[in-house]
mmCIF file of C-alpha atoms in Angstrom:
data_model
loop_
_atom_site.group_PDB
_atom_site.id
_atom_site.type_symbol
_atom_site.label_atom_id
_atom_site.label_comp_id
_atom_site.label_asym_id
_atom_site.label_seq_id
_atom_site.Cartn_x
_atom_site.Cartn_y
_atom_site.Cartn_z
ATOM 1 C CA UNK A 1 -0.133 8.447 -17.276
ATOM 2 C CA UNK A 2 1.126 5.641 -19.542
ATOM 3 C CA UNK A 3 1.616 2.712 -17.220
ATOM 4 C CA UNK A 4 3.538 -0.862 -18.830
ATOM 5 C CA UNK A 5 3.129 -3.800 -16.091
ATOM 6 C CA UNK A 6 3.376 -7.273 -17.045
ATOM 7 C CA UNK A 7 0.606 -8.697 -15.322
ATOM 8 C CA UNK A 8 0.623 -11.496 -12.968
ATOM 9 C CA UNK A 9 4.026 -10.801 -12.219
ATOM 10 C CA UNK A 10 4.492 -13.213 -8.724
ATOM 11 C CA UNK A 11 4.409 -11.508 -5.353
ATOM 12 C CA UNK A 12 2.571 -8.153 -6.181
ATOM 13 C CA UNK A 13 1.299 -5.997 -3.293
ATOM 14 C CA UNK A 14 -0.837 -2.939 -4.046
ATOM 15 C CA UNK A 15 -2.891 -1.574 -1.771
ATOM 16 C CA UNK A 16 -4.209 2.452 -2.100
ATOM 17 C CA UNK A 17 -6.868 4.767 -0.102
ATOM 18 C CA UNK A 18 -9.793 5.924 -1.747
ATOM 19 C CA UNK A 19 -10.187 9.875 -1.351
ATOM 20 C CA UNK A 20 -13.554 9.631 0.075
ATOM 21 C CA UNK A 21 -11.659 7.625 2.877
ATOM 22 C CA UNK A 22 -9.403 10.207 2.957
ATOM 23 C CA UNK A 23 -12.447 12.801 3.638
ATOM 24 C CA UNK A 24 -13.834 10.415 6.040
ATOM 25 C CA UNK A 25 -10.489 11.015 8.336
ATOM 26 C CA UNK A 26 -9.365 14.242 7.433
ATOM 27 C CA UNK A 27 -10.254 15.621 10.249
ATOM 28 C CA UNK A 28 -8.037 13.514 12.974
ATOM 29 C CA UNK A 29 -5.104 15.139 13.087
ATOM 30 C CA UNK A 30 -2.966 11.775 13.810
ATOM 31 C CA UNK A 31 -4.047 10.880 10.101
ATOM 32 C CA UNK A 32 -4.163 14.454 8.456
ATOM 33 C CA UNK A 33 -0.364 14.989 9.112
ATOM 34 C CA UNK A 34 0.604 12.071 6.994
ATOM 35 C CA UNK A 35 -0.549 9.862 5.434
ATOM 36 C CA UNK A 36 -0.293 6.630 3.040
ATOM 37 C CA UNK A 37 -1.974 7.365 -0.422
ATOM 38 C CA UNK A 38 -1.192 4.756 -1.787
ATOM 39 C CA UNK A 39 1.811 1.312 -1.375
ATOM 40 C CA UNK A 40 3.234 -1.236 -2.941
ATOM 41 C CA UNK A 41 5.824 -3.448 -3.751
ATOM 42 C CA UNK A 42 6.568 -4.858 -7.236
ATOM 43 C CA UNK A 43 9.104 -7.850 -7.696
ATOM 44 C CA UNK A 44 11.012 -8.140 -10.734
ATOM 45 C CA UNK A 45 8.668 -5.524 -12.691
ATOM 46 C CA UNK A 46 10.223 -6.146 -16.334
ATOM 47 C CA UNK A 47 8.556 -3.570 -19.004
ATOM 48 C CA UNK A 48 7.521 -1.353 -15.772
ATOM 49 C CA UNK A 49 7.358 2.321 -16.827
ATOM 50 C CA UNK A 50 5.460 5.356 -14.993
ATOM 51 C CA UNK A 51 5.045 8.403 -16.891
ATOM 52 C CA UNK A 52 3.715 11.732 -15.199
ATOM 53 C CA UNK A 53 3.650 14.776 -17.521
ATOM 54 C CA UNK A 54 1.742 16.920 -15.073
ATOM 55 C CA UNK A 55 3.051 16.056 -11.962
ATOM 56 C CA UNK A 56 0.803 14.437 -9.113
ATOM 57 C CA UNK A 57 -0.434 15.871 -6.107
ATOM 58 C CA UNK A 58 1.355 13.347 -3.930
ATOM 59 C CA UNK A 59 4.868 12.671 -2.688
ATOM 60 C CA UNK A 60 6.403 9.206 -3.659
ATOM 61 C CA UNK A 61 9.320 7.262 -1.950
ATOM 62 C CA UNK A 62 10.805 4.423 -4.217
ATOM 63 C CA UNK A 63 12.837 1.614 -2.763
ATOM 64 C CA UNK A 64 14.874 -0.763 -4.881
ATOM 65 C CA UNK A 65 15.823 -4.102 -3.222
ATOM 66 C CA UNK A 66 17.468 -5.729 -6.305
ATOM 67 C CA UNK A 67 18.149 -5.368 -10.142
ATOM 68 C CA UNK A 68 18.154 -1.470 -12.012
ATOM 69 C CA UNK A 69 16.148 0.762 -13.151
ATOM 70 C CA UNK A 70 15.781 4.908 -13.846
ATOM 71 C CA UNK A 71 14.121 7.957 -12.862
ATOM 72 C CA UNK A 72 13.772 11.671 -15.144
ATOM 73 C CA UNK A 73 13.158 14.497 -13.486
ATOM 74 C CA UNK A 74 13.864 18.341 -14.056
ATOM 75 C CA UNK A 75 15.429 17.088 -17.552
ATOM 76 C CA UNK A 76 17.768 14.957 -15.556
ATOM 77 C CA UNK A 77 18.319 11.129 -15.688
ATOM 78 C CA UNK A 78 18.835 8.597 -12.493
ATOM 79 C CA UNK A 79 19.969 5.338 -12.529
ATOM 80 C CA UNK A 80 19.087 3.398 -9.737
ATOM 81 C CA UNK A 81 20.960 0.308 -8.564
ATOM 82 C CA UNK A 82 19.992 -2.181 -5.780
ATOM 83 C CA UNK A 83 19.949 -1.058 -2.097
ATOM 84 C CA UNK A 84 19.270 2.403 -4.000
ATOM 85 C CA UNK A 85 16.269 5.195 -3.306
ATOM 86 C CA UNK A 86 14.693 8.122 -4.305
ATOM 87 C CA UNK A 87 11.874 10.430 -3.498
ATOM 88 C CA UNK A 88 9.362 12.156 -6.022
ATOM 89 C CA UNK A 89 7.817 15.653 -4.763
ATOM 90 C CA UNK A 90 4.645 16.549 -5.829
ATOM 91 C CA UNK A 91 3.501 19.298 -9.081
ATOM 92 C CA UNK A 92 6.863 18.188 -10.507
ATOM 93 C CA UNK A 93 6.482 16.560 -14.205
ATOM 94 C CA UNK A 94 8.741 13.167 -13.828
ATOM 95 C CA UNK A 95 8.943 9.289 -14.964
ATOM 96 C CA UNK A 96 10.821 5.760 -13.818
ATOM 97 C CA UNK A 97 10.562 2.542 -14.791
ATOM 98 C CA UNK A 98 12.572 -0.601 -15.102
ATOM 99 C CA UNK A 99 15.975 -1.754 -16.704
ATOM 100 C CA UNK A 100 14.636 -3.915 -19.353
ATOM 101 C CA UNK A 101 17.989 -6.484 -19.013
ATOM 102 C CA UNK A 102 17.740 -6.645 -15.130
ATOM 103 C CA UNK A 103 14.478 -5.199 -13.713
ATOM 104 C CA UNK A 104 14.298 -3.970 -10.757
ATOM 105 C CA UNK A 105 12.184 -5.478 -7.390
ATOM 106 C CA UNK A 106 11.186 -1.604 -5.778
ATOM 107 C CA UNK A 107 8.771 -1.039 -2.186
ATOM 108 C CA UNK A 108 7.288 1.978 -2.899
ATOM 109 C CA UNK A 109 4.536 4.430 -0.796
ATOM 110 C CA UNK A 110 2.357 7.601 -2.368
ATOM 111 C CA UNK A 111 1.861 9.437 0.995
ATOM 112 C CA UNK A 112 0.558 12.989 1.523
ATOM 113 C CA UNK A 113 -0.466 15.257 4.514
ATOM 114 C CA UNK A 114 0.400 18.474 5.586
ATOM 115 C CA UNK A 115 3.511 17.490 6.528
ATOM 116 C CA UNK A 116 4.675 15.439 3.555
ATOM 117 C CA UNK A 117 7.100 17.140 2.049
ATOM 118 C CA UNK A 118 9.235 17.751 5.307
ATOM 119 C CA UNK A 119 10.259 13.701 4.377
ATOM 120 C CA UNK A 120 11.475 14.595 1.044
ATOM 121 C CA UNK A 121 15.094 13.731 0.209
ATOM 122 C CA UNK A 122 17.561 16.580 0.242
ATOM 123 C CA UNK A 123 18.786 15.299 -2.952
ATOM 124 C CA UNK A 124 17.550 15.336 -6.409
ATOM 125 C CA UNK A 125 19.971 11.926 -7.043
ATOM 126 C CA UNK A 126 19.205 8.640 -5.613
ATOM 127 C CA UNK A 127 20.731 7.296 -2.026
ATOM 128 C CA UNK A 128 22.490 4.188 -2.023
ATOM 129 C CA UNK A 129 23.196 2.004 1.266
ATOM 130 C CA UNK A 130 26.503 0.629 2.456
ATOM 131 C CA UNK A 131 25.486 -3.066 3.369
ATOM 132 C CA UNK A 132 26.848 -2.997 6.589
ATOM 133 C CA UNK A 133 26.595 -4.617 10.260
ATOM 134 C CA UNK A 134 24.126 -1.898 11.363
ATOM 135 C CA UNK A 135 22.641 -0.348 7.913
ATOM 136 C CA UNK A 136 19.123 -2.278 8.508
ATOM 137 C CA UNK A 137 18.394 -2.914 4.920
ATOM 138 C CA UNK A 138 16.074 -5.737 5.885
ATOM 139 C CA UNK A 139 14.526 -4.282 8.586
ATOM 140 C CA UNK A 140 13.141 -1.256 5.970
ATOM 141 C CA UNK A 141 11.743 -3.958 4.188
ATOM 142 C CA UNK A 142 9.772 -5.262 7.375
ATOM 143 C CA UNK A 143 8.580 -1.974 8.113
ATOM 144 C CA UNK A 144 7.042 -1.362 4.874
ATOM 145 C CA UNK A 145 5.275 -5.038 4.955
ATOM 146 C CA UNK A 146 3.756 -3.445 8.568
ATOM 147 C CA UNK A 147 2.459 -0.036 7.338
ATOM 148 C CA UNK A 148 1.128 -2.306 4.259
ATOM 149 C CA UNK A 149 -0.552 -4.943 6.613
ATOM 150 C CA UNK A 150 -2.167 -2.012 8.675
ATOM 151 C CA UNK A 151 -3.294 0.100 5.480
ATOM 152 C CA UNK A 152 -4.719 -3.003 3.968
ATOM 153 C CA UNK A 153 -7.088 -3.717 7.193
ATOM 154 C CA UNK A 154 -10.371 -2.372 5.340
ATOM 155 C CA UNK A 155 -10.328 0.989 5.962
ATOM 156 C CA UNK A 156 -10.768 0.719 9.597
ATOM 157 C CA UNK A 157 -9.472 3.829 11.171
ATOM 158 C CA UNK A 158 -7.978 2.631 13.906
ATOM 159 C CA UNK A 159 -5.638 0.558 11.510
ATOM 160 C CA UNK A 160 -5.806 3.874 9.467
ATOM 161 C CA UNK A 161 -3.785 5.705 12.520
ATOM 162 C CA UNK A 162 -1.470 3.023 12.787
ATOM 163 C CA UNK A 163 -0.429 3.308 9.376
ATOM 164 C CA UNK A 164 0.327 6.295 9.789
ATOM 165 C CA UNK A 165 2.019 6.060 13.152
ATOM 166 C CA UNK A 166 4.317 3.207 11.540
ATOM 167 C CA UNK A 167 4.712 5.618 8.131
ATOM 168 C CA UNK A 168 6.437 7.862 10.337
ATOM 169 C CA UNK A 169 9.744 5.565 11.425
ATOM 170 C CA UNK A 170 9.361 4.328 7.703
ATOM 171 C CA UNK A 171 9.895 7.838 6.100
ATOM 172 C CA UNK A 172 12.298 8.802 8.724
ATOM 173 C CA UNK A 173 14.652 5.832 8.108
ATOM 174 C CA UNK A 174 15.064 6.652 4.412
ATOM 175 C CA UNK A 175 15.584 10.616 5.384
ATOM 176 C CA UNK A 176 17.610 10.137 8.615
ATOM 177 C CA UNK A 177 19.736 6.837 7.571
ATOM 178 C CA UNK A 178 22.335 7.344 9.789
ATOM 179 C CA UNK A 179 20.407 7.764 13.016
ATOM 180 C CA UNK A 180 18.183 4.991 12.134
ATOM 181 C CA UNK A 181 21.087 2.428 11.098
ATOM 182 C CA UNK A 182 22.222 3.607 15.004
ATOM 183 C CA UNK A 183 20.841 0.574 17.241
ATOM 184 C CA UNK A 184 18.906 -2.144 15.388
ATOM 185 C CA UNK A 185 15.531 -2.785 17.388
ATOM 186 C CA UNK A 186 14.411 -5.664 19.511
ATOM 187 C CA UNK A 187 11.897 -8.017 18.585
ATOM 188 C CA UNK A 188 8.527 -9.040 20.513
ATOM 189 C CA UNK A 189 6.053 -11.308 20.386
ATOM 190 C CA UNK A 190 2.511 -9.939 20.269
ATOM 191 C CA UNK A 191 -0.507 -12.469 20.748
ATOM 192 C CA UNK A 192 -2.661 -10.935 17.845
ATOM 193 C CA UNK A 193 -6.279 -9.963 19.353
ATOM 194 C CA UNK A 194 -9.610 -11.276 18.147
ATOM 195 C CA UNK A 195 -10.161 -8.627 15.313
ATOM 196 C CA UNK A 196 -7.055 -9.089 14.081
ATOM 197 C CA UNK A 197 -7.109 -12.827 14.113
ATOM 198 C CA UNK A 198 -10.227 -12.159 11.774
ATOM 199 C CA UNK A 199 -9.187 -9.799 9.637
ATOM 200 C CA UNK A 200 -6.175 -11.898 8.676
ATOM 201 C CA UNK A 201 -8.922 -14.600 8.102
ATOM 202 C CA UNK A 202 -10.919 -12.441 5.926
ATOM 203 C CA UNK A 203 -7.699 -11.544 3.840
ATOM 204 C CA UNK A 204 -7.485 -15.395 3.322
ATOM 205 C CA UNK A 205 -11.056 -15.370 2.343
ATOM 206 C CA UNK A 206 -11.791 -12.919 0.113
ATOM 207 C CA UNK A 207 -12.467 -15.831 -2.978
ATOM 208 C CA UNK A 208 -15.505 -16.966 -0.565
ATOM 209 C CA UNK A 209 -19.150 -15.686 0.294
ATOM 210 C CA UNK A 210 -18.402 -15.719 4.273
ATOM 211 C CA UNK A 211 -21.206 -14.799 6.424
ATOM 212 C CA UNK A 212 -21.261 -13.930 9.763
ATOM 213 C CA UNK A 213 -21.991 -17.016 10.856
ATOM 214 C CA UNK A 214 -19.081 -18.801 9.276
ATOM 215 C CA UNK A 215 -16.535 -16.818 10.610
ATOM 216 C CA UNK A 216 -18.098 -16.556 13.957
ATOM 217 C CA UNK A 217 -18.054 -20.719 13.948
ATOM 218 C CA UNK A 218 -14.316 -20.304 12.754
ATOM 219 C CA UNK A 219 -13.527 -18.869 16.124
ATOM 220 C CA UNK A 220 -15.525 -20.561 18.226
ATOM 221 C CA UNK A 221 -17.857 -17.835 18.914
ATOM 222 C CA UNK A 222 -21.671 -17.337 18.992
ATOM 223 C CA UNK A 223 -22.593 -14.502 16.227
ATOM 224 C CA UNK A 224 -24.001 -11.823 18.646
ATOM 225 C CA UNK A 225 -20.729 -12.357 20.697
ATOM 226 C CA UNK A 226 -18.474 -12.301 18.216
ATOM 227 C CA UNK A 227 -19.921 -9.387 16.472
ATOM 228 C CA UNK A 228 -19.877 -7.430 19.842
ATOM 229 C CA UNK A 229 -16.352 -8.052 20.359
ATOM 230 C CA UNK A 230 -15.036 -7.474 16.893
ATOM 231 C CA UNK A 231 -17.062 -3.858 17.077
ATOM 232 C CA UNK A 232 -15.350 -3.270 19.946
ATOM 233 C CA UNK A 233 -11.865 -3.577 18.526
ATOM 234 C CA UNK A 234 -12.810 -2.095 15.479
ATOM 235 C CA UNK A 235 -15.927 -0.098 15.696
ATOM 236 C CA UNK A 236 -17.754 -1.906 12.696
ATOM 237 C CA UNK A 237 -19.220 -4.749 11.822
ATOM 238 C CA UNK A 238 -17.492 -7.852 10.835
ATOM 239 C CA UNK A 239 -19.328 -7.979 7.231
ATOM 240 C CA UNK A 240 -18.493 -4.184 6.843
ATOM 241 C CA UNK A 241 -15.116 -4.993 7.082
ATOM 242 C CA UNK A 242 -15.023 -8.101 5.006
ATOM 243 C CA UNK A 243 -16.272 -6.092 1.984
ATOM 244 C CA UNK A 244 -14.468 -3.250 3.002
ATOM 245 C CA UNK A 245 -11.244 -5.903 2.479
ATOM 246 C CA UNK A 246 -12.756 -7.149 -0.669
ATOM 247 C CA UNK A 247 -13.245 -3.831 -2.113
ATOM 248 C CA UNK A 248 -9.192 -3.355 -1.610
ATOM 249 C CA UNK A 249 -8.429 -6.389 -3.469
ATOM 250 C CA UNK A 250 -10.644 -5.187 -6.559
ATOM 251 C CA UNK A 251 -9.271 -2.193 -6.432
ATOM 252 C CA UNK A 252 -6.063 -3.966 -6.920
ATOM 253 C CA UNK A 253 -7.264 -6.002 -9.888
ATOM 254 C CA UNK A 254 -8.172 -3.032 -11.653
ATOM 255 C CA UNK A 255 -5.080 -1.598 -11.148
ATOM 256 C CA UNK A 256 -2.393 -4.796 -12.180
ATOM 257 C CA UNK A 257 -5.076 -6.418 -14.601
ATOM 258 C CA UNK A 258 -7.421 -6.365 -17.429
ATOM 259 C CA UNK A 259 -10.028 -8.770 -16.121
ATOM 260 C CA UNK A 260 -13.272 -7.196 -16.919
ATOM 261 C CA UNK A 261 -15.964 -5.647 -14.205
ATOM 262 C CA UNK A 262 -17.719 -9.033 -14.170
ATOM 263 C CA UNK A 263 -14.747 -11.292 -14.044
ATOM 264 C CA UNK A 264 -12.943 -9.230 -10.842
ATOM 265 C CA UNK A 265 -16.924 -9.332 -9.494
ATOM 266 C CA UNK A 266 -17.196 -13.518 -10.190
ATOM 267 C CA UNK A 267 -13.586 -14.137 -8.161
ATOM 268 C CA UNK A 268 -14.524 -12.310 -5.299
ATOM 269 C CA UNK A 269 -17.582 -14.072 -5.078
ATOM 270 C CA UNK A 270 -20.445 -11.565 -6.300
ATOM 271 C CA UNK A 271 -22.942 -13.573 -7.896
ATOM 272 C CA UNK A 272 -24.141 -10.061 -9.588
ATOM 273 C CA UNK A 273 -22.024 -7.550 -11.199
ATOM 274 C CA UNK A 274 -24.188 -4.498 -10.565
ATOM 275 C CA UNK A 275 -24.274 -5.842 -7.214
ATOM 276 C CA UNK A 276 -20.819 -5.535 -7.096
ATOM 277 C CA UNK A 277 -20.489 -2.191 -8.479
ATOM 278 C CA UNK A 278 -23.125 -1.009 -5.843
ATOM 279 C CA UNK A 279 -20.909 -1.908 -3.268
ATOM 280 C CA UNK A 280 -17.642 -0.724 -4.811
ATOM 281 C CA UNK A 281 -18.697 2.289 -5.499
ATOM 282 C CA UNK A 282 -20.259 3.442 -1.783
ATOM 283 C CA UNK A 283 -16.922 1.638 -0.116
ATOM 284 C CA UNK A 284 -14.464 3.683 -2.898
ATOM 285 C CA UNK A 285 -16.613 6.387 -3.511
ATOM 286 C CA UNK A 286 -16.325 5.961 -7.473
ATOM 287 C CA UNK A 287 -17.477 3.384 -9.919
ATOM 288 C CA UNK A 288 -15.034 0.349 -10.605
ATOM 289 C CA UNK A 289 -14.435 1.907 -14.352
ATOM 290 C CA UNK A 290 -13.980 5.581 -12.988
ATOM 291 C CA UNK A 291 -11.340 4.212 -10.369
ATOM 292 C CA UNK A 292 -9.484 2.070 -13.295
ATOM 293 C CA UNK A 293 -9.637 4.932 -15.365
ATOM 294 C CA UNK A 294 -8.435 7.174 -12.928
ATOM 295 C CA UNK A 295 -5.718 5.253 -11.238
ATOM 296 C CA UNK A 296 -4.437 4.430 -14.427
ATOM 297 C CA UNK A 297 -3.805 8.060 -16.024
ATOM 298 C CA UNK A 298 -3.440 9.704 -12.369
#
């Protein structure tokens, strides 16, 4: 796959699931059904152009909030305006990319499972929404930003299933727009729990060496208490999960960059680079050059 991204571009989200996470799972069926693969969203992506020749093994759904871009598939050309979207089945040679006078801002979600394809667009052409009183636009956007926050929670598979449970509305929306632009829904606050009050710390923190102990004294908490609880919520460790959340942010410096092994290993606060790989590569399952090889020509 040739991929053209400018890097750096501001407000970038990537996260993706390594397939040895995906083995890990496979066998709960509230993950096995469907699944994220991979999401993103990419503002303003000038010079962005995806290129499959052989088709992937994955189903994509492709979002554009603003600006144009373009899609080829089955020797047939898109063009996709704002409030516009498409889906991408999988074994199906295709490509997209960016208007190169006003490029585009897309959300967009890799997801697989056994039941995958059923949220495939009955078109080959792209849907566009009517802005309307009830048509949601914004609210798609807020869905995507909570199946991202979920998927990007290290792996844990609790957050795993509610991925998936929220990639379920999400898909639905986009293949059912007229039942889901119906009745908007109503909002609630939710005190977040301990774990999650941590996590979002971690997230913050990924730039620092925390130890237990320091994020333990950030909430208040003894270390053998806070460990217990946060174990509890999540069934690991709290230092699991922090590298667990680090290894997602390499993974998306390999991805949208060119820093080198030892630079993405020095910002995320690995005083050794083989140290670094080590721990990449029993989290992802590959080594950091294998996954930027591989993510970048699959």
């Amino acid at each position: 796959m040739a991929i053209q991204i400018k890097e750096g571009f501001k407000g970038q989200k990537l996260a993706s699931l390594p397939p040895n996470v995906v083995t890990e799972f496979a066998d709960d069926p509230l993950i096995s059904g469907l699944y994220v693969r991979k999401i993103g969203f990419f503002p303003r992506v000038k010079y962005h152009t995806v290129v499959k020749p052989m088709g992937v093994n994955y189903c994509m759904l492709v979002f554009c909030t603003e600006g144009r871009g373009w899609y080829e598939i089955r020797n047939k050309r898109y063009e996709v305006t704002s409030n516009s979207y498409f889906t991408l089945p999988p074994d199906e040679p295709y490509s997209f990319g960016a208007d190169t006078k006003d490029p585009w801002s897309i959300y967009w979600v890799h997801f697989q499972g056994r039941l995958a394809t059923r949220f495939l667009l009955d078109s080959e052409g792209p849907v566009h929404f009517e802005v309307e009183q009830n048509s949601r636009i914004d609210r798609r956007a807020e869905m995507f930003d909570e199946v991202y926050r979920n998927f990007l929670r290290g792996y844990i598979k609790d957050y795993m299933i509610s991925s998936c449970m929220h990639l379920y509305p999400l898909l639905a929306s986009f293949r059912w727009p007229d039942q889901f632009s119906f009745q908007p829904y109503e909002q609630q606050d939710v005190v977040p729990s301990l774990s999650q009050q941590a996590i979002q710390f971690m997230q913050e923190c990924t730039r620092q060496n925390l130890t237990l102990e320091m994020i333990a004294k950030h909430f208040s908490y003894s270390t053998s208490h806070f460990s217990a609880l946060f174990r509890q919520q999540t069934g690991m460790s709290p230092i699991d999960c922090f590298l667990r959340i680090k290894m997602q942010k390499a993974c998306m410096y390999l991805e949208l960059s060119k820093m080198k092994i030892n630079e993405i290993s020095s910002i995320l606060s690995f005083s050794d680079s083989a140290y670094f790989t080590r721990i990449f590569t029993k989290i992802i399952g590959v080594s950091p050059t294998v996954y930027r090889h591989r993510e970048k020509i699959s």
